[in-house]
Amino acid sequence: MGTVDKKRQIEDIMDKTRKEQVVIIFEDLFSAWIEDIKSLGMIELYKRKIGALASPGSIYYSFI
């Protein structure tokens, strides 16, 4: 991304209301965080951990 593109994006964000600015920045940070997690394979790890949890009907669930 060139300097001109970055300046244009900043100007676009600055023209928004404060709430819209916060949402845009949060979305950018969240998507970057998700990309980092994906690259580390953490999503698959979390899926396996959640899948390994005891179901609500099992006897082990009462101890969790």
Coordinates of C-alpha atoms in Angstrom, one line a residue, residues 19-64:
K19 CA -18.6 6.1 16.5
E20 CA -17.9 5.1 12.9
Q21 CA -14.2 5.8 13.4
V22 CA -14.1 3.5 16.4
V23 CA -16.0 0.8 14.5
I24 CA -13.6 1.0 11.6
I25 CA -10.5 0.9 13.8
F26 CA -11.9 -2.0 15.8
E27 CA -12.8 -4.0 12.6
D28 CA -9.2 -3.4 11.3
L29 CA -7.6 -4.5 14.6
F30 CA -10.0 -7.5 15.0
S31 CA -9.4 -8.7 11.4
A32 CA -5.6 -8.4 11.9
W33 CA -5.9 -10.4 15.2
I34 CA -7.9 -13.1 13.4
E35 CA -5.3 -13.4 10.7
D36 CA -2.6 -13.8 13.3
I37 CA -4.5 -16.5 15.0
K38 CA -5.2 -18.3 11.8
S39 CA -1.5 -18.2 10.8
L40 CA -0.7 -19.8 14.2
G41 CA -3.3 -22.5 13.8
M42 CA -4.9 -21.4 17.0
I43 CA -8.5 -21.6 15.6
E44 CA -8.1 -25.3 15.0
L45 CA -6.7 -25.8 18.5
Y46 CA -9.7 -23.9 20.0
K47 CA -12.1 -26.0 17.9
R48 CA -10.5 -29.2 19.2
K49 CA -10.6 -28.0 22.8
I50 CA -14.3 -26.9 22.5
G51 CA -15.1 -30.2 20.8
A52 CA -13.5 -32.1 23.6
L53 CA -15.6 -30.5 26.3
A54 CA -18.1 -32.7 28.1
S55 CA -21.7 -32.4 26.8
P56 CA -24.3 -31.0 29.1
G57 CA -25.9 -34.4 29.6
S58 CA -22.8 -36.2 30.7
I59 CA -21.8 -37.0 34.2
Y60 CA -18.5 -35.1 33.8
Y61 CA -20.4 -31.9 33.0
S62 CA -21.6 -31.5 36.6
F63 CA -17.9 -31.3 37.7
I64 CA -17.0 -28.5 35.3

